Coordinates of C-alpha atoms in Angstrom, one line a residue:
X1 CA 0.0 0.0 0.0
X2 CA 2.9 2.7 0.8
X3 CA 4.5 1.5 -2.2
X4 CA 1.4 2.3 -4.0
X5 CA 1.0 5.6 -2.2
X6 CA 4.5 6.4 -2.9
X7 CA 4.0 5.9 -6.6
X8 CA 0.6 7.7 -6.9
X9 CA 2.6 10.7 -5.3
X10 CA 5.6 10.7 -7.9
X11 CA 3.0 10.9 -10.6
X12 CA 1.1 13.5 -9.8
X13 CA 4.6 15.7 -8.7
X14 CA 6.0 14.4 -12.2
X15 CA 2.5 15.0 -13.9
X16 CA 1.2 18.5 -12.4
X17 CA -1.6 16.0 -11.7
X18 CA -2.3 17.6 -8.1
X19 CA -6.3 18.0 -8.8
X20 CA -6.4 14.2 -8.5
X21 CA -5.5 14.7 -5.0
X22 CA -8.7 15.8 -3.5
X23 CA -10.9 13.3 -5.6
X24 CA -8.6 10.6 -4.3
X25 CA -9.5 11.7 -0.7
X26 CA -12.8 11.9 -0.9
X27 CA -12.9 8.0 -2.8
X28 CA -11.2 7.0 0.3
X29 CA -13.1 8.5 2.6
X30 CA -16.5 7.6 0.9
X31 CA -15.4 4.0 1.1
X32 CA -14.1 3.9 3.9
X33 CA -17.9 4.8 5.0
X34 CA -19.5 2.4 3.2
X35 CA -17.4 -0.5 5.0
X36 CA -18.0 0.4 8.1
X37 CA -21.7 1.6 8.1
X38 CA -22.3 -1.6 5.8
X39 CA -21.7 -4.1 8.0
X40 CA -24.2 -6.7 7.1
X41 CA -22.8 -6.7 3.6
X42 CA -20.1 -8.8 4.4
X43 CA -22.3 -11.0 6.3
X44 CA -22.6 -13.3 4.1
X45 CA -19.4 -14.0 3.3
X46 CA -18.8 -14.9 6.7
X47 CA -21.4 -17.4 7.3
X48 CA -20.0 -19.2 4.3
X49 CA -17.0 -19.9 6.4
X50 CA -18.8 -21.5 8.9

């Protein structure tokens, strides 16, 4: 993931890319959201194991 992070970075320095940064952010903290007020969606993939 840092790698990833790291390499996300470099291209928007190398790119002038730096309005990518704030939709990124947003896409991350949307999701991050979703998982965790969406608990019962990964319900079911849990009583599979068991």
């Amino acid at each position: 993931m840092a790698s990833f992070l790291g390499e996300m970075w470099r291209f928007m320095r190398a790119r002038k890319k730096f309005w990518l940064l704030p939709i990124l952010v947003m896409m991350v903290i949307f999701g991050g959201l979703i998982v965790l007020t969406k608990g019962s969606a990964v319900a079911p993939f849990i009583y599979t194991i068991f």
